mmCIF file of N, CA and C in Angstrom:
data_model
loop_
_atom_site.group_PDB
_atom_site.id
_atom_site.type_symbol
_atom_site.label_atom_id
_atom_site.label_comp_id
_atom_site.label_asym_id
_atom_site.label_seq_id
_atom_site.Cartn_x
_atom_site.Cartn_y
_atom_site.Cartn_z
ATOM 1 N N UNK A 145 -34.130 -65.042 25.416
ATOM 2 C CA UNK A 145 -32.790 -64.682 25.027
ATOM 3 C C UNK A 145 -32.761 -63.684 23.883
ATOM 4 N N UNK A 146 -33.697 -63.761 23.030
ATOM 5 C CA UNK A 146 -33.711 -62.821 21.906
ATOM 6 C C UNK A 146 -33.851 -61.397 22.399
ATOM 7 N N UNK A 147 -34.548 -61.259 23.468
ATOM 8 C CA UNK A 147 -34.747 -59.936 24.023
ATOM 9 C C UNK A 147 -33.446 -59.372 24.574
ATOM 10 N N UNK A 148 -32.673 -60.229 25.200
ATOM 11 C CA UNK A 148 -31.410 -59.783 25.769
ATOM 12 C C UNK A 148 -30.434 -59.343 24.663
ATOM 13 N N UNK A 149 -30.362 -60.060 23.581
ATOM 14 C CA UNK A 149 -29.473 -59.695 22.464
ATOM 15 C C UNK A 149 -29.881 -58.360 21.876
ATOM 16 N N UNK A 150 -31.183 -58.186 21.790
ATOM 17 C CA UNK A 150 -31.675 -56.931 21.226
ATOM 18 C C UNK A 150 -31.292 -55.771 22.130
ATOM 19 N N UNK A 151 -31.415 -55.914 23.417
ATOM 20 C CA UNK A 151 -31.077 -54.822 24.338
ATOM 21 C C UNK A 151 -29.570 -54.548 24.311
ATOM 22 N N UNK A 152 -28.780 -55.597 24.132
ATOM 23 C CA UNK A 152 -27.336 -55.380 24.014
ATOM 24 C C UNK A 152 -27.001 -54.631 22.731
ATOM 25 N N UNK A 153 -27.670 -54.978 21.646
ATOM 26 C CA UNK A 153 -27.402 -54.299 20.383
ATOM 27 C C UNK A 153 -27.870 -52.840 20.439
ATOM 28 N N UNK A 154 -28.943 -52.560 21.166
ATOM 29 C CA UNK A 154 -29.401 -51.184 21.329
ATOM 30 C C UNK A 154 -28.368 -50.401 22.129
ATOM 31 N N UNK A 155 -27.823 -51.013 23.164
ATOM 32 C CA UNK A 155 -26.807 -50.346 23.987
ATOM 33 C C UNK A 155 -25.534 -50.098 23.177
ATOM 34 N N UNK A 156 -25.131 -51.085 22.368
ATOM 35 C CA UNK A 156 -23.944 -50.919 21.526
ATOM 36 C C UNK A 156 -24.192 -49.822 20.494
ATOM 37 N N UNK A 157 -25.370 -49.780 19.918
ATOM 38 C CA UNK A 157 -25.728 -48.752 18.932
ATOM 39 C C UNK A 157 -25.707 -47.356 19.557
ATOM 40 N N UNK A 158 -26.205 -47.254 20.788
ATOM 41 C CA UNK A 158 -26.214 -45.960 21.473
ATOM 42 C C UNK A 158 -24.796 -45.502 21.764
ATOM 43 N N UNK A 159 -23.930 -46.433 22.177
ATOM 44 C CA UNK A 159 -22.535 -46.084 22.431
ATOM 45 C C UNK A 159 -21.854 -45.639 21.131
ATOM 46 N N UNK A 160 -22.153 -46.349 20.055
ATOM 47 C CA UNK A 160 -21.557 -45.999 18.761
ATOM 48 C C UNK A 160 -21.981 -44.593 18.325
ATOM 49 N N UNK A 161 -23.279 -44.288 18.481
ATOM 50 C CA UNK A 161 -23.789 -42.963 18.122
ATOM 51 C C UNK A 161 -23.152 -41.886 19.006
ATOM 52 N N UNK A 162 -22.989 -42.211 20.268
ATOM 53 C CA UNK A 162 -22.377 -41.269 21.199
ATOM 54 C C UNK A 162 -20.914 -40.991 20.797
ATOM 55 N N UNK A 163 -20.180 -42.049 20.453
ATOM 56 C CA UNK A 163 -18.806 -41.868 20.013
ATOM 57 C C UNK A 163 -18.737 -41.066 18.706
ATOM 58 N N UNK A 164 -19.638 -41.334 17.801
ATOM 59 C CA UNK A 164 -19.668 -40.615 16.524
ATOM 60 C C UNK A 164 -19.949 -39.129 16.759
ATOM 61 N N UNK A 165 -20.888 -38.826 17.668
ATOM 62 C CA UNK A 165 -21.165 -37.423 17.989
ATOM 63 C C UNK A 165 -19.938 -36.745 18.590
ATOM 64 N N UNK A 166 -19.236 -37.457 19.471
ATOM 65 C CA UNK A 166 -18.042 -36.909 20.106
ATOM 66 C C UNK A 166 -16.968 -36.622 19.040
ATOM 67 N N UNK A 167 -16.781 -37.551 18.102
ATOM 68 C CA UNK A 167 -15.795 -37.346 17.042
ATOM 69 C C UNK A 167 -16.154 -36.141 16.169
ATOM 70 N N UNK A 168 -17.436 -35.993 15.850
ATOM 71 C CA UNK A 168 -17.872 -34.845 15.041
ATOM 72 C C UNK A 168 -17.604 -33.536 15.765
ATOM 73 N N UNK A 169 -17.888 -33.487 17.068
ATOM 74 C CA UNK A 169 -17.622 -32.279 17.852
ATOM 75 C C UNK A 169 -16.133 -31.959 17.874
ATOM 76 N N UNK A 170 -15.297 -32.982 18.031
ATOM 77 C CA UNK A 170 -13.851 -32.762 18.053
ATOM 78 C C UNK A 170 -13.349 -32.252 16.704
ATOM 79 N N UNK A 171 -13.887 -32.826 15.628
ATOM 80 C CA UNK A 171 -13.497 -32.367 14.298
ATOM 81 C C UNK A 171 -13.935 -30.930 14.066
ATOM 82 N N UNK A 172 -15.131 -30.568 14.514
ATOM 83 C CA UNK A 172 -15.622 -29.203 14.345
ATOM 84 C C UNK A 172 -14.746 -28.233 15.131
ATOM 85 N N UNK A 173 -14.368 -28.603 16.350
ATOM 86 C CA UNK A 173 -13.475 -27.754 17.143
ATOM 87 C C UNK A 173 -12.127 -27.593 16.439
ATOM 88 N N UNK A 174 -11.615 -28.663 15.872
ATOM 89 C CA UNK A 174 -10.333 -28.621 15.158
ATOM 90 C C UNK A 174 -10.404 -27.740 13.926
ATOM 91 N N UNK A 175 -11.509 -27.779 13.179
ATOM 92 C CA UNK A 175 -11.623 -26.957 11.974
ATOM 93 C C UNK A 175 -11.788 -25.486 12.334
ATOM 94 N N UNK A 176 -12.443 -25.198 13.465
ATOM 95 C CA UNK A 176 -12.546 -23.808 13.902
ATOM 96 C C UNK A 176 -11.173 -23.279 14.294
ATOM 97 N N UNK A 177 -10.402 -24.083 14.964
ATOM 98 C CA UNK A 177 -9.055 -23.678 15.352
ATOM 99 C C UNK A 177 -8.173 -23.502 14.114
ATOM 100 N N UNK A 178 -8.344 -24.372 13.139
ATOM 101 C CA UNK A 178 -7.566 -24.262 11.907
ATOM 102 C C UNK A 178 -7.937 -22.973 11.177
ATOM 103 N N UNK A 179 -9.209 -22.625 11.145
ATOM 104 C CA UNK A 179 -9.639 -21.384 10.495
ATOM 105 C C UNK A 179 -9.042 -20.175 11.197
ATOM 106 N N UNK A 180 -8.997 -20.218 12.517
ATOM 107 C CA UNK A 180 -8.422 -19.098 13.273
ATOM 108 C C UNK A 180 -6.935 -18.945 12.971
ATOM 109 N N UNK A 181 -6.224 -20.051 12.901
ATOM 110 C CA UNK A 181 -4.787 -19.997 12.597
ATOM 111 C C UNK A 181 -4.570 -19.482 11.177
ATOM 112 N N UNK A 182 -5.352 -19.954 10.232
ATOM 113 C CA UNK A 182 -5.225 -19.483 8.851
ATOM 114 C C UNK A 182 -5.498 -17.992 8.762
ATOM 115 N N UNK A 183 -6.510 -17.523 9.475
ATOM 116 C CA UNK A 183 -6.839 -16.104 9.457
ATOM 117 C C UNK A 183 -5.719 -15.284 10.090
ATOM 118 N N UNK A 184 -5.158 -15.775 11.176
ATOM 119 C CA UNK A 184 -4.071 -15.062 11.851
ATOM 120 C C UNK A 184 -2.832 -14.964 10.960
ATOM 121 N N UNK A 185 -2.613 -15.944 10.120
ATOM 122 C CA UNK A 185 -1.477 -15.904 9.204
ATOM 123 C C UNK A 185 -1.769 -15.060 7.966
ATOM 124 N N UNK A 186 -3.019 -15.039 7.537
ATOM 125 C CA UNK A 186 -3.375 -14.372 6.296
ATOM 126 C C UNK A 186 -3.583 -12.864 6.448
ATOM 127 N N UNK A 187 -4.137 -12.418 7.557
ATOM 128 C CA UNK A 187 -4.460 -10.999 7.735
ATOM 129 C C UNK A 187 -3.223 -10.098 7.633
ATOM 130 N N UNK A 188 -2.102 -10.387 8.295
ATOM 131 C CA UNK A 188 -0.939 -9.500 8.136
ATOM 132 C C UNK A 188 -0.415 -9.436 6.702
ATOM 133 N N UNK A 189 -0.467 -10.540 5.994
ATOM 134 C CA UNK A 189 0.005 -10.555 4.604
ATOM 135 C C UNK A 189 -0.897 -9.682 3.735
ATOM 136 N N UNK A 190 -2.197 -9.799 3.921
ATOM 137 C CA UNK A 190 -3.144 -8.998 3.138
ATOM 138 C C UNK A 190 -2.988 -7.511 3.478
ATOM 139 N N UNK A 191 -2.828 -7.184 4.749
ATOM 140 C CA UNK A 191 -2.633 -5.788 5.141
ATOM 141 C C UNK A 191 -1.341 -5.210 4.566
ATOM 142 N N UNK A 192 -0.283 -5.997 4.574
ATOM 143 C CA UNK A 192 0.984 -5.545 4.003
ATOM 144 C C UNK A 192 0.845 -5.306 2.500
ATOM 145 N N UNK A 193 0.160 -6.202 1.825
ATOM 146 C CA UNK A 193 -0.083 -6.040 0.392
ATOM 147 C C UNK A 193 -0.911 -4.786 0.121
ATOM 148 N N UNK A 194 -1.904 -4.535 0.953
ATOM 149 C CA UNK A 194 -2.725 -3.338 0.810
ATOM 150 C C UNK A 194 -1.892 -2.073 1.020
ATOM 151 N N UNK A 195 -0.998 -2.086 1.993
ATOM 152 C CA UNK A 195 -0.117 -0.937 2.229
ATOM 153 C C UNK A 195 0.841 -0.703 1.066
ATOM 154 N N UNK A 196 1.327 -1.773 0.457
ATOM 155 C CA UNK A 196 2.219 -1.637 -0.702
ATOM 156 C C UNK A 196 1.475 -0.998 -1.868
ATOM 157 N N UNK A 197 0.236 -1.422 -2.104
ATOM 158 C CA UNK A 197 -0.563 -0.839 -3.188
ATOM 159 C C UNK A 197 -0.844 0.634 -2.896
ATOM 160 N N UNK A 198 -1.170 0.950 -1.646
ATOM 161 C CA UNK A 198 -1.420 2.334 -1.265
ATOM 162 C C UNK A 198 -0.156 3.183 -1.416
ATOM 163 N N UNK A 199 0.998 2.639 -1.062
ATOM 164 C CA UNK A 199 2.259 3.360 -1.212
ATOM 165 C C UNK A 199 2.545 3.632 -2.685
ATOM 166 N N UNK A 200 2.298 2.666 -3.538
ATOM 167 C CA UNK A 200 2.508 2.864 -4.978
ATOM 168 C C UNK A 200 1.587 3.966 -5.509
ATOM 169 N N UNK A 201 0.355 4.011 -5.026
ATOM 170 C CA UNK A 201 -0.574 5.062 -5.447
ATOM 171 C C UNK A 201 -0.089 6.437 -4.977
ATOM 172 N N UNK A 202 0.458 6.509 -3.768
ATOM 173 C CA UNK A 202 0.982 7.782 -3.265
ATOM 174 C C UNK A 202 2.189 8.259 -4.070
ATOM 175 N N UNK A 203 3.053 7.348 -4.464
ATOM 176 C CA UNK A 203 4.212 7.719 -5.287
ATOM 177 C C UNK A 203 3.745 8.217 -6.658
ATOM 178 N N UNK A 204 2.753 7.554 -7.240
ATOM 179 C CA UNK A 204 2.215 7.994 -8.529
ATOM 180 C C UNK A 204 1.580 9.378 -8.404
ATOM 181 N N UNK A 205 0.843 9.605 -7.315
ATOM 182 C CA UNK A 205 0.228 10.909 -7.093
ATOM 183 C C UNK A 205 1.294 11.993 -6.943
ATOM 184 N N UNK A 206 2.344 11.708 -6.170
ATOM 185 C CA UNK A 206 3.417 12.681 -5.987
ATOM 186 C C UNK A 206 4.141 12.959 -7.297
ATOM 187 N N UNK A 207 4.284 11.964 -8.135
ATOM 188 C CA UNK A 207 4.939 12.142 -9.428
ATOM 189 C C UNK A 207 4.125 13.084 -10.318
ATOM 190 N N UNK A 208 2.826 12.893 -10.351
ATOM 191 C CA UNK A 208 1.959 13.772 -11.150
ATOM 192 C C UNK A 208 1.982 15.191 -10.571
ATOM 193 N N UNK A 209 1.954 15.291 -9.259
ATOM 194 C CA UNK A 209 1.993 16.594 -8.594
ATOM 195 C C UNK A 209 3.324 17.307 -8.888
ATOM 196 N N UNK A 210 4.408 16.545 -8.933
ATOM 197 C CA UNK A 210 5.719 17.119 -9.241
ATOM 198 C C UNK A 210 5.769 17.647 -10.669
ATOM 199 N N UNK A 211 5.145 16.951 -11.597
ATOM 200 C CA UNK A 211 5.100 17.417 -12.990
ATOM 201 C C UNK A 211 4.362 18.753 -13.063
ATOM 202 N N UNK A 212 3.231 18.845 -12.364
ATOM 203 C CA UNK A 212 2.468 20.110 -12.338
ATOM 204 C C UNK A 212 3.289 21.239 -11.732
ATOM 205 N N UNK A 213 3.937 20.963 -10.615
ATOM 206 C CA UNK A 213 4.715 21.998 -9.927
ATOM 207 C C UNK A 213 5.915 22.438 -10.767
ATOM 208 N N UNK A 214 6.576 21.490 -11.420
ATOM 209 C CA UNK A 214 7.714 21.836 -12.275
ATOM 210 C C UNK A 214 7.254 22.661 -13.468
ATOM 211 N N UNK A 215 6.109 22.329 -14.010
ATOM 212 C CA UNK A 215 5.558 23.095 -15.125
ATOM 213 C C UNK A 215 5.251 24.528 -14.699
ATOM 214 N N UNK A 216 4.702 24.701 -13.507
ATOM 215 C CA UNK A 216 4.413 26.051 -13.010
ATOM 216 C C UNK A 216 5.709 26.827 -12.788
ATOM 217 N N UNK A 217 6.718 26.173 -12.234
ATOM 218 C CA UNK A 217 8.009 26.835 -12.010
ATOM 219 C C UNK A 217 8.657 27.215 -13.338
ATOM 220 N N UNK A 218 8.543 26.360 -14.345
ATOM 221 C CA UNK A 218 9.126 26.655 -15.658
ATOM 222 C C UNK A 218 8.391 27.803 -16.338
ATOM 223 N N UNK A 219 7.071 27.846 -16.208
ATOM 224 C CA UNK A 219 6.313 28.971 -16.788
ATOM 225 C C UNK A 219 6.725 30.293 -16.142
ATOM 226 N N UNK A 220 6.889 30.262 -14.807
ATOM 227 C CA UNK A 220 7.305 31.487 -14.113
ATOM 228 C C UNK A 220 8.721 31.879 -14.522
ATOM 229 N N UNK A 221 9.611 30.895 -14.647
ATOM 230 C CA UNK A 221 10.993 31.176 -15.033
ATOM 231 C C UNK A 221 11.088 31.611 -16.493
ATOM 232 N N UNK A 222 10.130 31.247 -17.308
ATOM 233 C CA UNK A 222 10.121 31.630 -18.704
ATOM 234 C C UNK A 222 9.913 33.147 -18.834
ATOM 235 N N UNK A 223 9.094 33.703 -17.964
ATOM 236 C CA UNK A 223 8.798 35.131 -18.015
ATOM 237 C C UNK A 223 9.879 35.931 -17.280
ATOM 238 N N UNK A 224 10.225 35.481 -16.069
ATOM 239 C CA UNK A 224 11.269 36.126 -15.258
ATOM 240 C C UNK A 224 12.298 35.061 -14.900
ATOM 241 N N UNK A 225 13.374 34.927 -15.675
ATOM 242 C CA UNK A 225 14.316 33.820 -15.471
ATOM 243 C C UNK A 225 15.216 33.967 -14.242
ATOM 244 N N UNK A 226 14.607 33.851 -13.067
ATOM 245 C CA UNK A 226 15.396 33.869 -11.834
ATOM 246 C C UNK A 226 14.943 32.705 -10.955
ATOM 247 N N UNK A 227 15.842 32.238 -10.128
ATOM 248 C CA UNK A 227 15.541 31.097 -9.277
ATOM 249 C C UNK A 227 14.481 31.443 -8.232
ATOM 250 N N UNK A 228 14.475 32.679 -7.766
ATOM 251 C CA UNK A 228 13.481 33.068 -6.753
ATOM 252 C C UNK A 228 12.066 33.048 -7.333
ATOM 253 N N UNK A 229 11.909 33.472 -8.588
ATOM 254 C CA UNK A 229 10.600 33.427 -9.232
ATOM 255 C C UNK A 229 10.134 31.979 -9.389
ATOM 256 N N UNK A 230 11.030 31.126 -9.833
ATOM 257 C CA UNK A 230 10.686 29.711 -10.002
ATOM 258 C C UNK A 230 10.375 29.071 -8.650
ATOM 259 N N UNK A 231 11.133 29.422 -7.622
ATOM 260 C CA UNK A 231 10.903 28.863 -6.287
ATOM 261 C C UNK A 231 9.541 29.293 -5.730
ATOM 262 N N UNK A 232 9.160 30.552 -5.959
ATOM 263 C CA UNK A 232 7.853 31.033 -5.499
ATOM 264 C C UNK A 232 6.719 30.280 -6.192
ATOM 265 N N UNK A 233 6.835 30.092 -7.510
ATOM 266 C CA UNK A 233 5.800 29.360 -8.251
ATOM 267 C C UNK A 233 5.747 27.905 -7.812
ATOM 268 N N UNK A 234 6.902 27.332 -7.538
ATOM 269 C CA UNK A 234 6.963 25.942 -7.070
ATOM 270 C C UNK A 234 6.314 25.802 -5.703
ATOM 271 N N UNK A 235 6.563 26.755 -4.816
ATOM 272 C CA UNK A 235 5.969 26.706 -3.480
ATOM 273 C C UNK A 235 4.456 26.877 -3.543
ATOM 274 N N UNK A 236 3.982 27.672 -4.495
ATOM 275 C CA UNK A 236 2.545 27.907 -4.606
ATOM 276 C C UNK A 236 1.803 26.683 -5.143
ATOM 277 N N UNK A 237 2.316 26.092 -6.198
ATOM 278 C CA UNK A 237 1.624 24.956 -6.829
ATOM 279 C C UNK A 237 1.964 23.635 -6.141
ATOM 280 N N UNK A 238 3.209 23.467 -5.733
ATOM 281 C CA UNK A 238 3.640 22.206 -5.143
ATOM 282 C C UNK A 238 3.631 22.236 -3.627
ATOM 283 N N UNK A 239 2.553 22.728 -3.033
ATOM 284 C CA UNK A 239 2.486 22.910 -1.579
ATOM 285 C C UNK A 239 2.614 21.594 -0.810
ATOM 286 N N UNK A 240 2.122 20.486 -1.331
ATOM 287 C CA UNK A 240 2.172 19.220 -0.613
ATOM 288 C C UNK A 240 3.433 18.408 -0.849
ATOM 289 N N UNK A 241 4.317 18.892 -1.700
ATOM 290 C CA UNK A 241 5.525 18.140 -2.037
ATOM 291 C C UNK A 241 6.651 18.409 -1.050
ATOM 292 N N UNK A 242 7.486 17.404 -0.853
ATOM 293 C CA UNK A 242 8.694 17.553 -0.047
ATOM 294 C C UNK A 242 9.848 17.832 -1.018
ATOM 295 N N UNK A 243 9.960 19.083 -1.449
ATOM 296 C CA UNK A 243 10.944 19.474 -2.465
ATOM 297 C C UNK A 243 12.335 19.483 -1.847
ATOM 298 N N UNK A 244 13.241 18.768 -2.491
ATOM 299 C CA UNK A 244 14.624 18.680 -2.028
ATOM 300 C C UNK A 244 15.545 19.648 -2.759
ATOM 301 N N UNK A 245 15.170 20.006 -3.970
ATOM 302 C CA UNK A 245 16.046 20.906 -4.711
ATOM 303 C C UNK A 245 15.391 21.455 -5.962
ATOM 304 N N UNK A 246 15.839 22.646 -6.353
ATOM 305 C CA UNK A 246 15.388 23.309 -7.569
ATOM 306 C C UNK A 246 16.624 23.906 -8.228
ATOM 307 N N UNK A 247 16.767 23.672 -9.516
ATOM 308 C CA UNK A 247 17.916 24.267 -10.213
ATOM 309 C C UNK A 247 17.478 24.752 -11.587
ATOM 310 N N UNK A 248 18.084 25.857 -12.003
ATOM 311 C CA UNK A 248 17.878 26.425 -13.329
ATOM 312 C C UNK A 248 19.216 26.367 -14.058
ATOM 313 N N UNK A 249 19.191 25.833 -15.261
ATOM 314 C CA UNK A 249 20.424 25.764 -16.044
ATOM 315 C C UNK A 249 20.128 26.199 -17.475
ATOM 316 N N UNK A 250 21.118 26.760 -18.093
ATOM 317 C CA UNK A 250 20.956 27.255 -19.454
ATOM 318 C C UNK A 250 21.007 28.765 -19.477
ATOM 319 N N UNK A 251 20.722 29.320 -20.643
ATOM 320 C CA UNK A 251 20.786 30.771 -20.806
ATOM 321 C C UNK A 251 19.597 31.478 -20.185
ATOM 322 N N UNK A 252 19.828 32.723 -19.794
ATOM 323 C CA UNK A 252 18.742 33.513 -19.192
ATOM 324 C C UNK A 252 18.397 34.714 -20.075
ATOM 325 N N UNK A 253 19.015 34.774 -21.230
ATOM 326 C CA UNK A 253 18.725 35.853 -22.182
ATOM 327 C C UNK A 253 17.481 35.490 -22.971
ATOM 328 N N UNK A 254 16.757 36.514 -23.468
ATOM 329 C CA UNK A 254 15.560 36.229 -24.273
ATOM 330 C C UNK A 254 15.897 35.364 -25.489
ATOM 331 N N UNK A 255 15.086 34.359 -25.702
ATOM 332 C CA UNK A 255 15.261 33.447 -26.827
ATOM 333 C C UNK A 255 16.116 32.230 -26.521
ATOM 334 N N UNK A 256 16.834 32.213 -25.407
ATOM 335 C CA UNK A 256 17.666 31.046 -25.078
ATOM 336 C C UNK A 256 16.854 29.995 -24.328
ATOM 337 N N UNK A 257 17.401 28.780 -24.275
ATOM 338 C CA UNK A 257 16.720 27.685 -23.595
ATOM 339 C C UNK A 257 17.119 27.636 -22.126
ATOM 340 N N UNK A 258 16.119 27.422 -21.268
ATOM 341 C CA UNK A 258 16.321 27.357 -19.823
ATOM 342 C C UNK A 258 15.703 26.057 -19.317
ATOM 343 N N UNK A 259 16.482 25.280 -18.583
ATOM 344 C CA UNK A 259 15.991 24.007 -18.038
ATOM 345 C C UNK A 259 15.743 24.163 -16.544
ATOM 346 N N UNK A 260 14.527 23.814 -16.128
ATOM 347 C CA UNK A 260 14.142 23.847 -14.715
ATOM 348 C C UNK A 260 14.083 22.405 -14.233
ATOM 349 N N UNK A 261 14.864 22.086 -13.202
ATOM 350 C CA UNK A 261 14.891 20.732 -12.646
ATOM 351 C C UNK A 261 14.470 20.784 -11.181
ATOM 352 N N UNK A 262 13.579 19.861 -10.801
ATOM 353 C CA UNK A 262 13.078 19.795 -9.427
ATOM 354 C C UNK A 262 13.257 18.368 -8.919
ATOM 355 N N UNK A 263 13.717 18.240 -7.681
ATOM 356 C CA UNK A 263 13.867 16.939 -7.030
ATOM 357 C C UNK A 263 13.010 16.953 -5.771
ATOM 358 N N UNK A 264 12.231 15.880 -5.561
ATOM 359 C CA UNK A 264 11.363 15.794 -4.384
ATOM 360 C C UNK A 264 11.361 14.373 -3.839
ATOM 361 N N UNK A 265 11.045 14.255 -2.566
ATOM 362 C CA UNK A 265 10.889 12.932 -1.940
ATOM 363 C C UNK A 265 9.418 12.542 -1.966
ATOM 364 N N UNK A 266 9.111 11.282 -2.252
ATOM 365 C CA UNK A 266 7.705 10.860 -2.239
ATOM 366 C C UNK A 266 7.163 10.744 -0.811
ATOM 367 N N UNK A 267 5.859 10.819 -0.686
ATOM 368 C CA UNK A 267 5.192 10.606 0.600
ATOM 369 C C UNK A 267 5.392 9.154 0.999
ATOM 370 N N UNK A 268 5.757 8.929 2.265
ATOM 371 C CA UNK A 268 6.038 7.562 2.711
ATOM 372 C C UNK A 268 5.054 7.144 3.785
ATOM 373 N N UNK A 269 4.550 5.921 3.664
ATOM 374 C CA UNK A 269 3.712 5.325 4.699
ATOM 375 C C UNK A 269 4.607 4.735 5.786
ATOM 376 N N UNK A 270 4.115 4.618 7.014
ATOM 377 C CA UNK A 270 4.958 4.175 8.129
ATOM 378 C C UNK A 270 5.634 2.811 7.950
ATOM 379 N N UNK A 271 4.947 1.810 7.476
ATOM 380 C CA UNK A 271 5.522 0.461 7.445
ATOM 381 C C UNK A 271 6.308 0.206 6.163
ATOM 382 N N UNK A 272 5.695 0.450 5.029
ATOM 383 C CA UNK A 272 6.345 0.119 3.757
ATOM 384 C C UNK A 272 7.152 1.282 3.186
ATOM 385 N N UNK A 273 7.014 2.470 3.743
ATOM 386 C CA UNK A 273 7.758 3.623 3.258
ATOM 387 C C UNK A 273 9.241 3.550 3.531
ATOM 388 N N UNK A 274 9.634 2.676 4.431
ATOM 389 C CA UNK A 274 11.058 2.503 4.741
ATOM 390 C C UNK A 274 11.823 2.066 3.492
ATOM 391 N N UNK A 275 11.175 1.313 2.643
ATOM 392 C CA UNK A 275 11.822 0.845 1.411
ATOM 393 C C UNK A 275 12.084 1.997 0.437
ATOM 394 N N UNK A 276 11.423 3.136 0.641
ATOM 395 C CA UNK A 276 11.570 4.274 -0.264
ATOM 396 C C UNK A 276 12.515 5.343 0.264
ATOM 397 N N UNK A 277 13.311 5.015 1.259
ATOM 398 C CA UNK A 277 14.151 6.035 1.880
ATOM 399 C C UNK A 277 15.150 6.657 0.902
ATOM 400 N N UNK A 278 15.608 5.913 -0.070
ATOM 401 C CA UNK A 278 16.591 6.442 -1.027
ATOM 402 C C UNK A 278 15.955 6.909 -2.333
ATOM 403 N N UNK A 279 14.650 6.796 -2.466
ATOM 404 C CA UNK A 279 13.971 7.143 -3.716
ATOM 405 C C UNK A 279 13.750 8.651 -3.781
ATOM 406 N N UNK A 280 14.075 9.230 -4.906
ATOM 407 C CA UNK A 280 13.834 10.644 -5.167
ATOM 408 C C UNK A 280 13.106 10.754 -6.500
ATOM 409 N N UNK A 281 12.127 11.620 -6.551
ATOM 410 C CA UNK A 281 11.409 11.893 -7.794
ATOM 411 C C UNK A 281 12.077 13.090 -8.456
ATOM 412 N N UNK A 282 12.382 12.975 -9.745
ATOM 413 C CA UNK A 282 13.058 14.055 -10.475
ATOM 414 C C UNK A 282 12.232 14.421 -11.700
ATOM 415 N N UNK A 283 12.169 15.718 -11.958
ATOM 416 C CA UNK A 283 11.452 16.201 -13.134
ATOM 417 C C UNK A 283 12.205 17.396 -13.692
ATOM 418 N N UNK A 284 12.362 17.424 -15.007
ATOM 419 C CA UNK A 284 13.021 18.548 -15.694
ATOM 420 C C UNK A 284 12.147 19.003 -16.841
ATOM 421 N N UNK A 285 12.175 20.297 -17.060
ATOM 422 C CA UNK A 285 11.393 20.871 -18.154
ATOM 423 C C UNK A 285 12.222 21.991 -18.782
ATOM 424 N N UNK A 286 12.329 21.972 -20.108
ATOM 425 C CA UNK A 286 13.096 22.998 -20.822
ATOM 426 C C UNK A 286 12.133 23.948 -21.539
ATOM 427 N N UNK A 287 12.347 25.232 -21.341
ATOM 428 C CA UNK A 287 11.494 26.252 -21.960
ATOM 429 C C UNK A 287 12.371 27.307 -22.640
ATOM 430 N N UNK A 288 11.767 28.067 -23.532
ATOM 431 C CA UNK A 288 12.460 29.183 -24.180
ATOM 432 C C UNK A 288 12.132 30.460 -23.410
ATOM 433 N N UNK A 289 13.169 31.191 -23.015
ATOM 434 C CA UNK A 289 12.986 32.423 -22.241
ATOM 435 C C UNK A 289 12.359 33.483 -23.135
ATOM 436 N N UNK A 290 11.299 34.100 -22.616
ATOM 437 C CA UNK A 290 10.626 35.164 -23.372
ATOM 438 C C UNK A 290 11.340 36.484 -23.176
ATOM 439 N N UNK A 291 11.186 37.344 -24.093
ATOM 440 C CA UNK A 291 11.882 38.631 -23.995
ATOM 441 C C UNK A 291 10.965 39.709 -24.131
#
């Protein structure tokens, strides 16, 4: 009889090990599925965040470029105070900008102050650039007209 009990306990032990292996496999499958779901939820958020950071960098770049272009237009207008001269200098230096407007205000006589104002739209990325549809970059520079 002792032999029979031992064989029953071996069979019960084997069934227990088999069930434990099955549970481990099911848990592993569940954790893989959970990882896939987490990744599917996380990737779009990370990509959107990356696009927002890239859009902010593009706006900063356009702002610096606008300052350079406005400075070139003001230097040209300082020597020859006409809008066409300023527009030519702006087109030469600010080639990548989407310039919306250029205006000269103030005196055009030698020794008077002349203000050059430029308005441009920033570069927009396809997904997050929609939020910038109403944003305009503005820069003004006042110079003394040379005579």
